[in-house]
Amino acid sequence: MTKIPALTLEDRLMRLKEILQDEINPAQLEKLAAALISSLTQVGIGVAKSGFQFGGDAGPAGRQGRRFRIETKRYGDTTSLSDRELQGEVDDALSRDPSLEGWFLVATRAAPEQLEMALLSKSDQIGVPIIVIDWKPNSFPALAALCTAAPEVLGTFVSTEAENLARELQVDGAAVLASLTRDLESWHLGFERLRSLPIHHLKKLWTKPCASTAVLGQDTAGGHYSTTIRRASSFAALTHWWSGRDTTEAPAAVVGWEGVGKTWATLDWLTDRSSDLPIVLVVPSGSVAGFNAVSQASLKDLIAARFYELTQVRDLTHWRKRLDRLLCRPIEEGPVLTIFFDGMNQEPSAPWIEILRYLQDEPSLVGCELS
């Protein structure tokens, strides 16, 4: 009797992809994607009726505070995904719900790089994170990983064969599924992209004299000059402070006489360690001038204003809501923000002590530097 060879990982992925592309209809994929993402996020998701769907096929409609839209495309590898059409879907979703927290594209084929770049640009323009869950050929596909989150859902909406394939793929897809699960959390949606924007701003302050003069009122672009010498003692002290952030809630203060390079030293460290830090915000002391009534709400407004200035999209209300979601990040994930208050001595009337007390009371705002 001839022994049937066991299916390889590639065989299983190819067969599951074939089922999703060819053996179910678009309505089934809509229900499948909604049910799988519902299982992953633990929030109920409704599927829209046929016809105009306001920029997505499904969404939670505010359940448990979640407000995202899911757009599905059951396309074969040779069918193009239209970036213009998809960007229009995003606009429709945002016009329907100005509080939209994210827009998810679920596609049974690979999204081309050009499309992903167009969607990334769209995301930057409107301040809404966009997540693509597709079928990339050179790694474990994100859509296949999503299927492994709840194989029984495939049994309900697709077939027993699809359910079995998803179960058999669970071990191989575990790492991708863990990453996807994190990406879809409300506190993590768009986190890495939002982190990259302040890093770019930080490097401009460190390397371009005109940028630092405009923002901080002085030339602090130490990285622009070949004669700049690192302040080794302050650099080491900041590194020690950051590495011990789990055991102390104290902010770090860089002190010294006027003109000795406090801001230079801090920007040097922030720029050098930017890959290890969360979202870095530079707050000039002038931004706190006239800041009298200190409260959690007023500090959140101050931080939201910095996000708005960095991105120049949407409005303060949007960034305040976005900040509230970011601050839901679990403590074990580490701090959300590192805030650098520059030139505190230039605004002696500002209520710095009260500001720091409130910031220390917010566990997600562990990183706080002063100069």
Short mmCIF file of C-alpha atoms in Angstrom, two decimals:
data_model
loop_
_atom_site.label_atom_id
_atom_site.label_comp_id
_atom_site.label_asym_id
_atom_site.label_seq_id
_atom_site.Cartn_x
_atom_site.Cartn_y
_atom_site.Cartn_z
CA MET A 1 0.00 0.00 0.00
CA THR A 2 1.45 3.39 -1.04
CA LYS A 3 1.99 5.77 1.86
CA ILE A 4 0.60 9.29 1.28
CA PRO A 5 3.33 11.85 2.08
CA ALA A 6 2.55 14.34 4.85
CA LEU A 7 1.75 17.87 3.78
CA THR A 8 4.57 20.38 4.11
CA LEU A 9 4.13 23.88 5.52
CA GLU A 10 4.14 25.25 1.98
CA ASP A 11 1.49 22.71 0.93
CA ARG A 12 -0.81 23.71 3.79
CA LEU A 13 -0.40 27.42 3.13
CA MET A 14 -0.99 26.99 -0.59
CA ARG A 15 -4.14 24.95 -0.02
CA LEU A 16 -5.57 27.38 2.56
CA LYS A 17 -4.89 30.28 0.23
CA GLU A 18 -6.62 28.42 -2.62
CA ILE A 19 -9.70 27.87 -0.45
CA LEU A 20 -9.90 31.53 0.58
CA GLN A 21 -9.38 32.81 -2.96
CA ASP A 22 -11.48 30.35 -4.96
CA GLU A 23 -13.88 28.36 -2.78
CA ILE A 24 -15.70 31.03 -0.78
CA ASN A 25 -17.53 34.15 -1.91
CA PRO A 26 -16.84 37.76 -0.85
CA ALA A 27 -19.68 37.75 1.70
CA GLN A 28 -18.20 34.67 3.38
CA LEU A 29 -14.80 36.35 3.59
CA GLU A 30 -16.39 39.43 5.19
CA LYS A 31 -18.00 37.28 7.89
CA LEU A 32 -14.84 35.21 8.34
CA ALA A 33 -12.57 38.25 8.76
CA ALA A 34 -15.01 39.89 11.18
CA ALA A 35 -15.30 36.74 13.29
CA LEU A 36 -11.53 36.13 13.37
CA ILE A 37 -10.70 39.72 14.34
CA SER A 38 -13.51 39.62 16.90
CA SER A 39 -11.91 36.52 18.42
CA LEU A 40 -8.48 38.14 18.41
CA THR A 41 -9.55 41.48 19.91
CA GLN A 42 -12.29 40.08 22.17
CA VAL A 43 -14.79 42.65 20.92
CA GLY A 44 -18.04 42.03 19.08
CA ILE A 45 -18.00 43.00 15.39
CA GLY A 46 -20.98 43.49 13.11
CA VAL A 47 -20.93 42.97 9.33
CA ALA A 48 -22.47 45.73 7.22
CA LYS A 49 -25.37 45.08 4.87
CA SER A 50 -24.65 44.97 1.15
CA GLY A 51 -24.56 48.30 -0.64
CA PHE A 52 -22.69 51.40 0.53
CA GLN A 53 -20.75 50.32 3.61
CA PHE A 54 -19.13 53.54 4.82
CA GLY A 55 -15.53 52.59 4.13
CA GLY A 56 -15.54 49.01 5.38
CA ASP A 57 -17.37 45.72 5.42
CA ALA A 58 -17.46 45.38 9.21
CA GLY A 59 -16.65 47.08 12.51
CA PRO A 60 -17.34 47.05 16.26
CA ALA A 61 -19.52 50.21 16.18
CA GLY A 62 -18.07 51.51 19.44
CA ARG A 63 -18.37 48.29 21.44
CA GLN A 64 -15.89 48.31 24.36
CA GLY A 65 -14.68 51.68 23.12
CA ARG A 66 -13.31 50.24 19.86
CA ARG A 67 -13.94 52.14 16.60
CA PHE A 68 -12.27 50.55 13.58
CA ARG A 69 -13.40 49.40 10.14
CA ILE A 70 -12.49 46.20 8.31
CA GLU A 71 -12.33 46.13 4.50
CA THR A 72 -11.99 42.71 2.83
CA LYS A 73 -10.82 41.87 -0.67
CA ARG A 74 -11.20 38.29 -1.95
CA TYR A 75 -8.84 38.62 -4.89
CA GLY A 76 -6.65 36.20 -6.81
CA ASP A 77 -2.96 36.90 -7.29
CA THR A 78 -3.56 38.42 -10.73
CA THR A 79 -6.33 40.81 -9.64
CA SER A 80 -5.05 44.29 -8.80
CA LEU A 81 -5.78 46.11 -5.57
CA SER A 82 -6.67 49.71 -6.42
CA ASP A 83 -4.88 52.19 -4.17
CA ARG A 84 -7.25 54.98 -5.24
CA GLU A 85 -10.32 52.89 -4.40
CA LEU A 86 -8.91 51.82 -1.04
CA GLN A 87 -7.92 55.35 -0.08
CA GLY A 88 -11.46 56.40 -0.94
CA GLU A 89 -12.74 53.68 1.40
CA VAL A 90 -10.58 55.12 4.17
CA ASP A 91 -12.00 58.60 3.54
CA ASP A 92 -15.55 57.22 3.65
CA ALA A 93 -14.84 55.46 6.94
CA LEU A 94 -13.42 58.63 8.49
CA SER A 95 -16.29 60.80 7.27
CA ARG A 96 -18.73 58.34 8.86
CA ASP A 97 -16.82 58.18 12.15
CA PRO A 98 -14.45 61.09 12.96
CA SER A 99 -13.27 59.08 16.01
CA LEU A 100 -12.04 56.22 13.83
CA GLU A 101 -9.09 54.56 15.59
CA GLY A 102 -7.94 52.29 12.77
CA TRP A 103 -8.71 50.88 9.32
CA PHE A 104 -7.85 47.25 8.53
CA LEU A 105 -7.45 45.78 5.05
CA VAL A 106 -7.84 41.99 4.83
CA ALA A 107 -6.78 40.64 1.43
CA THR A 108 -6.35 37.11 0.08
CA ARG A 109 -3.39 38.20 -2.06
CA ALA A 110 -0.20 40.11 -1.36
CA ALA A 111 -0.52 43.88 -1.17
CA PRO A 112 2.16 45.43 -3.43
CA GLU A 113 4.75 47.71 -1.87
CA GLN A 114 3.39 50.69 -3.83
CA LEU A 115 -0.05 50.15 -2.31
CA GLU A 116 1.33 49.82 1.20
CA MET A 117 3.33 53.03 0.77
CA ALA A 118 0.23 54.83 -0.54
CA LEU A 119 -1.77 53.64 2.47
CA LEU A 120 1.04 54.64 4.83
CA SER A 121 1.03 58.12 3.31
CA LYS A 122 -2.75 58.23 3.70
CA SER A 123 -2.41 57.18 7.32
CA ASP A 124 0.04 60.02 7.96
CA GLN A 125 -2.27 62.52 6.26
CA ILE A 126 -5.33 61.69 8.35
CA GLY A 127 -3.74 60.48 11.59
CA VAL A 128 -5.50 57.10 11.48
CA PRO A 129 -3.42 53.88 11.64
CA ILE A 130 -3.91 51.48 8.71
CA ILE A 131 -3.15 47.77 9.13
CA VAL A 132 -2.73 45.44 6.13
CA ILE A 133 -3.46 41.74 6.74
CA ASP A 134 -2.57 40.04 3.47
CA TRP A 135 -0.83 37.00 1.98
CA LYS A 136 2.86 37.84 1.53
CA PRO A 137 4.64 34.95 -0.26
CA ASN A 138 8.10 35.11 1.33
CA SER A 139 7.12 34.76 4.99
CA PHE A 140 4.29 33.29 7.05
CA PRO A 141 1.29 35.28 5.73
CA ALA A 142 -0.52 37.57 8.16
CA LEU A 143 -3.91 36.34 6.93
CA ALA A 144 -2.89 32.73 7.51
CA ALA A 145 -1.79 33.70 11.03
CA LEU A 146 -5.17 35.36 11.60
CA CYS A 147 -6.86 32.10 10.58
CA THR A 148 -4.88 30.20 13.23
CA ALA A 149 -6.31 32.47 15.95
CA ALA A 150 -9.63 30.58 15.88
CA PRO A 151 -9.65 27.57 13.53
CA GLU A 152 -13.20 26.72 14.60
CA VAL A 153 -14.35 29.95 12.93
CA LEU A 154 -13.14 28.57 9.60
CA GLY A 155 -15.13 25.43 10.34
CA THR A 156 -18.24 27.57 10.76
CA PHE A 157 -17.83 29.91 7.78
CA VAL A 158 -15.68 27.92 5.34
CA SER A 159 -15.14 24.17 5.68
CA THR A 160 -13.81 21.40 7.91
CA GLU A 161 -10.75 21.16 5.66
CA ALA A 162 -9.96 24.85 6.19
CA GLU A 163 -10.40 24.43 9.95
CA ASN A 164 -7.99 21.48 10.00
CA LEU A 165 -5.42 23.35 7.94
CA ALA A 166 -5.59 26.32 10.33
CA ARG A 167 -5.03 24.02 13.31
CA GLU A 168 -2.05 22.39 11.62
CA LEU A 169 -0.53 25.82 10.96
CA GLN A 170 -0.85 27.11 14.54
CA VAL A 171 2.68 26.28 15.67
CA ASP A 172 4.34 27.75 12.58
CA GLY A 173 2.19 30.88 12.71
CA ALA A 174 2.49 31.56 16.45
CA ALA A 175 5.08 34.35 16.20
CA VAL A 176 3.26 36.20 13.42
CA LEU A 177 -0.05 35.85 15.26
CA ALA A 178 1.48 37.28 18.45
CA SER A 179 2.76 40.28 16.49
CA LEU A 180 -0.61 40.76 14.77
CA THR A 181 -2.48 40.52 18.08
CA ARG A 182 -0.30 43.28 19.48
CA ASP A 183 -0.72 45.43 16.37
CA LEU A 184 -4.51 45.34 16.69
CA GLU A 185 -4.61 46.38 20.36
CA SER A 186 -6.05 49.88 20.76
CA TRP A 187 -3.00 51.02 22.75
CA HIS A 188 -0.59 49.79 20.06
CA LEU A 189 -2.38 50.77 16.84
CA GLY A 190 0.10 52.85 14.86
CA PHE A 191 2.53 53.03 17.81
CA GLU A 192 5.69 52.33 15.80
CA ARG A 193 4.78 54.84 13.10
CA LEU A 194 3.96 57.45 15.72
CA ARG A 195 7.30 56.69 17.41
CA SER A 196 9.22 57.21 14.16
CA LEU A 197 7.92 60.76 13.56
CA PRO A 198 9.37 62.28 16.77
CA ILE A 199 12.65 60.44 16.14
CA HIS A 200 12.91 62.20 12.78
CA HIS A 201 12.13 65.51 14.50
CA LEU A 202 14.70 64.79 17.22
CA LYS A 203 17.44 64.10 14.67
CA LYS A 204 16.63 67.38 12.90
CA LEU A 205 17.11 69.25 16.19
CA TRP A 206 20.47 67.53 16.65
CA THR A 207 21.81 67.99 13.12
CA LYS A 208 20.23 71.18 11.73
CA PRO A 209 21.01 74.51 13.46
CA CYS A 210 18.07 76.28 11.81
CA ALA A 211 15.62 73.65 13.10
CA SER A 212 16.90 73.73 16.67
CA THR A 213 16.95 77.53 16.72
CA ALA A 214 13.34 77.67 15.50
CA VAL A 215 12.07 75.15 18.06
CA LEU A 216 14.32 75.67 21.09
CA GLY A 217 15.42 79.26 20.57
CA GLN A 218 19.12 78.35 20.34
CA ASP A 219 21.55 76.38 18.21
CA THR A 220 21.63 72.97 19.89
CA ALA A 221 22.58 71.01 16.75
CA GLY A 222 25.68 69.41 18.20
CA GLY A 223 25.55 66.68 15.58
CA HIS A 224 26.11 69.28 12.89
CA TYR A 225 29.59 70.19 14.12
CA SER A 226 32.65 67.94 13.91
CA THR A 227 34.09 69.64 17.01
CA THR A 228 31.26 68.47 19.30
CA ILE A 229 32.53 66.41 22.24
CA ARG A 230 30.19 64.03 24.04
CA ARG A 231 29.58 64.81 27.72
CA ALA A 232 30.54 61.36 28.94
CA SER A 233 29.42 61.78 32.55
CA SER A 234 25.89 62.99 31.74
CA PHE A 235 25.57 60.40 28.96
CA ALA A 236 26.46 57.61 31.38
CA ALA A 237 24.17 59.01 34.07
CA LEU A 238 21.18 59.15 31.69
CA THR A 239 21.88 55.61 30.55
CA HIS A 240 21.97 54.45 34.18
CA TRP A 241 18.72 56.29 34.90
CA TRP A 242 16.95 54.73 31.93
CA SER A 243 18.15 51.20 32.69
CA GLY A 244 16.81 51.55 36.24
CA ARG A 245 13.42 53.01 35.32
CA ASP A 246 11.62 49.91 36.63
CA THR A 247 12.88 50.58 40.16
CA THR A 248 12.56 54.36 40.34
CA GLU A 249 9.85 56.82 39.36
CA ALA A 250 12.16 59.83 39.59
CA PRO A 251 12.72 62.00 36.51
CA ALA A 252 16.26 62.73 35.34
CA ALA A 253 17.57 66.29 35.57
CA VAL A 254 20.54 67.62 33.62
CA VAL A 255 21.85 70.63 35.55
CA GLY A 256 24.66 73.12 35.02
CA TRP A 257 25.54 76.76 34.50
CA GLU A 258 24.08 78.72 31.62
CA GLY A 259 25.70 77.78 28.31
CA VAL A 260 27.60 74.65 29.39
CA GLY A 261 25.66 72.40 27.02
CA LYS A 262 22.80 70.86 29.01
CA THR A 263 20.50 70.71 25.99
CA TRP A 264 23.31 69.42 23.75
CA ALA A 265 24.10 66.64 26.21
CA THR A 266 20.47 65.58 26.47
CA LEU A 267 19.79 65.68 22.72
CA ASP A 268 22.97 63.68 22.12
CA TRP A 269 21.76 60.94 24.47
CA LEU A 270 18.18 60.95 23.15
CA THR A 271 19.37 60.72 19.55
CA ASP A 272 21.90 58.00 20.29
CA ARG A 273 19.39 55.89 22.24
CA SER A 274 16.32 56.66 20.11
CA SER A 275 15.99 53.05 18.91
CA ASP A 276 15.58 51.91 22.54
CA LEU A 277 13.17 54.63 23.63
CA PRO A 278 9.38 54.90 23.28
CA ILE A 279 7.81 58.01 21.72
CA VAL A 280 10.12 60.96 22.45
CA LEU A 281 8.58 64.42 22.82
CA VAL A 282 10.67 67.57 23.15
CA VAL A 283 8.75 70.27 25.04
CA PRO A 284 10.34 73.74 25.05
CA SER A 285 9.79 75.57 28.32
CA GLY A 286 7.96 78.30 26.43
CA SER A 287 5.14 75.82 25.78
CA VAL A 288 4.47 75.79 29.53
CA ALA A 289 4.42 79.57 29.94
CA GLY A 290 1.15 80.62 31.51
CA PHE A 291 0.42 77.01 32.50
CA ASN A 292 -1.22 77.57 35.88
CA ALA A 293 -4.00 75.05 36.52
CA VAL A 294 -2.10 71.74 36.59
CA SER A 295 -4.24 68.64 36.24
CA GLN A 296 -4.13 65.31 34.48
CA ALA A 297 -6.44 66.73 31.82
CA SER A 298 -4.34 69.85 31.21
CA LEU A 299 -1.15 67.80 30.92
CA LYS A 300 -2.78 65.49 28.42
CA ASP A 301 -3.83 68.55 26.44
CA LEU A 302 -0.22 69.77 26.51
CA ILE A 303 1.06 66.43 25.19
CA ALA A 304 -1.71 66.21 22.58
CA ALA A 305 -0.68 69.67 21.36
CA ARG A 306 2.89 68.41 20.83
CA PHE A 307 1.57 65.50 18.75
CA TYR A 308 -0.48 67.92 16.68
CA GLU A 309 2.52 70.18 16.10
CA LEU A 310 4.61 67.20 15.01
CA THR A 311 2.06 65.76 12.59
CA GLN A 312 0.04 68.81 11.48
CA VAL A 313 -2.98 66.59 10.87
CA ARG A 314 -6.47 66.43 12.43
CA ASP A 315 -6.97 68.49 15.59
CA LEU A 316 -6.29 68.50 19.33
CA THR A 317 -9.44 66.50 20.07
CA HIS A 318 -8.22 63.68 17.83
CA TRP A 319 -4.77 63.59 19.44
CA ARG A 320 -6.21 63.72 22.94
CA LYS A 321 -8.27 60.60 22.17
CA ARG A 322 -5.25 58.97 20.53
CA LEU A 323 -3.17 59.74 23.64
CA ASP A 324 -5.80 58.20 25.91
CA ARG A 325 -5.62 54.98 23.88
CA LEU A 326 -1.81 55.00 23.99
CA LEU A 327 -1.88 55.36 27.77
CA CYS A 328 -3.85 52.12 28.03
CA ARG A 329 -0.60 50.32 27.13
CA PRO A 330 0.07 47.60 29.75
CA ILE A 331 2.76 48.55 32.26
CA GLU A 332 4.81 45.47 31.38
CA GLU A 333 5.16 46.83 27.83
CA GLY A 334 7.17 49.77 29.19
CA PRO A 335 6.54 53.52 29.07
CA VAL A 336 4.69 55.17 26.21
CA LEU A 337 6.52 58.48 26.25
CA THR A 338 9.86 60.01 27.08
CA ILE A 339 9.28 63.73 27.61
CA PHE A 340 12.18 66.19 27.47
CA PHE A 341 11.39 69.56 29.08
CA ASP A 342 14.06 71.94 27.80
CA GLY A 343 15.04 75.24 29.44
CA MET A 344 13.12 74.94 32.69
CA ASN A 345 15.17 77.73 34.27
CA GLN A 346 13.92 80.09 31.56
CA GLU A 347 10.35 79.75 32.89
CA PRO A 348 10.79 79.89 36.69
CA SER A 349 7.15 80.83 37.19
CA ALA A 350 5.90 77.59 35.63
CA PRO A 351 4.56 75.05 38.16
CA TRP A 352 7.26 72.48 37.41
CA ILE A 353 6.94 70.59 40.70
CA GLU A 354 3.19 70.08 40.23
CA ILE A 355 3.71 69.06 36.61
CA LEU A 356 6.26 66.42 37.60
CA ARG A 357 4.03 65.11 40.37
CA TYR A 358 1.21 64.50 37.93
CA LEU A 359 3.53 62.92 35.38
CA GLN A 360 4.95 60.56 38.00
CA ASP A 361 1.41 59.55 38.91
CA GLU A 362 0.86 58.25 35.35
CA PRO A 363 2.69 54.89 35.10
CA SER A 364 2.84 55.05 31.31
CA LEU A 365 4.85 58.30 31.47
CA VAL A 366 7.92 56.95 33.25
CA GLY A 367 10.50 58.59 30.99
CA CYS A 368 10.85 62.29 31.85
CA GLU A 369 13.98 64.39 31.42
CA LEU A 370 14.62 67.97 32.42
CA SER A 371 17.28 70.49 31.53
#
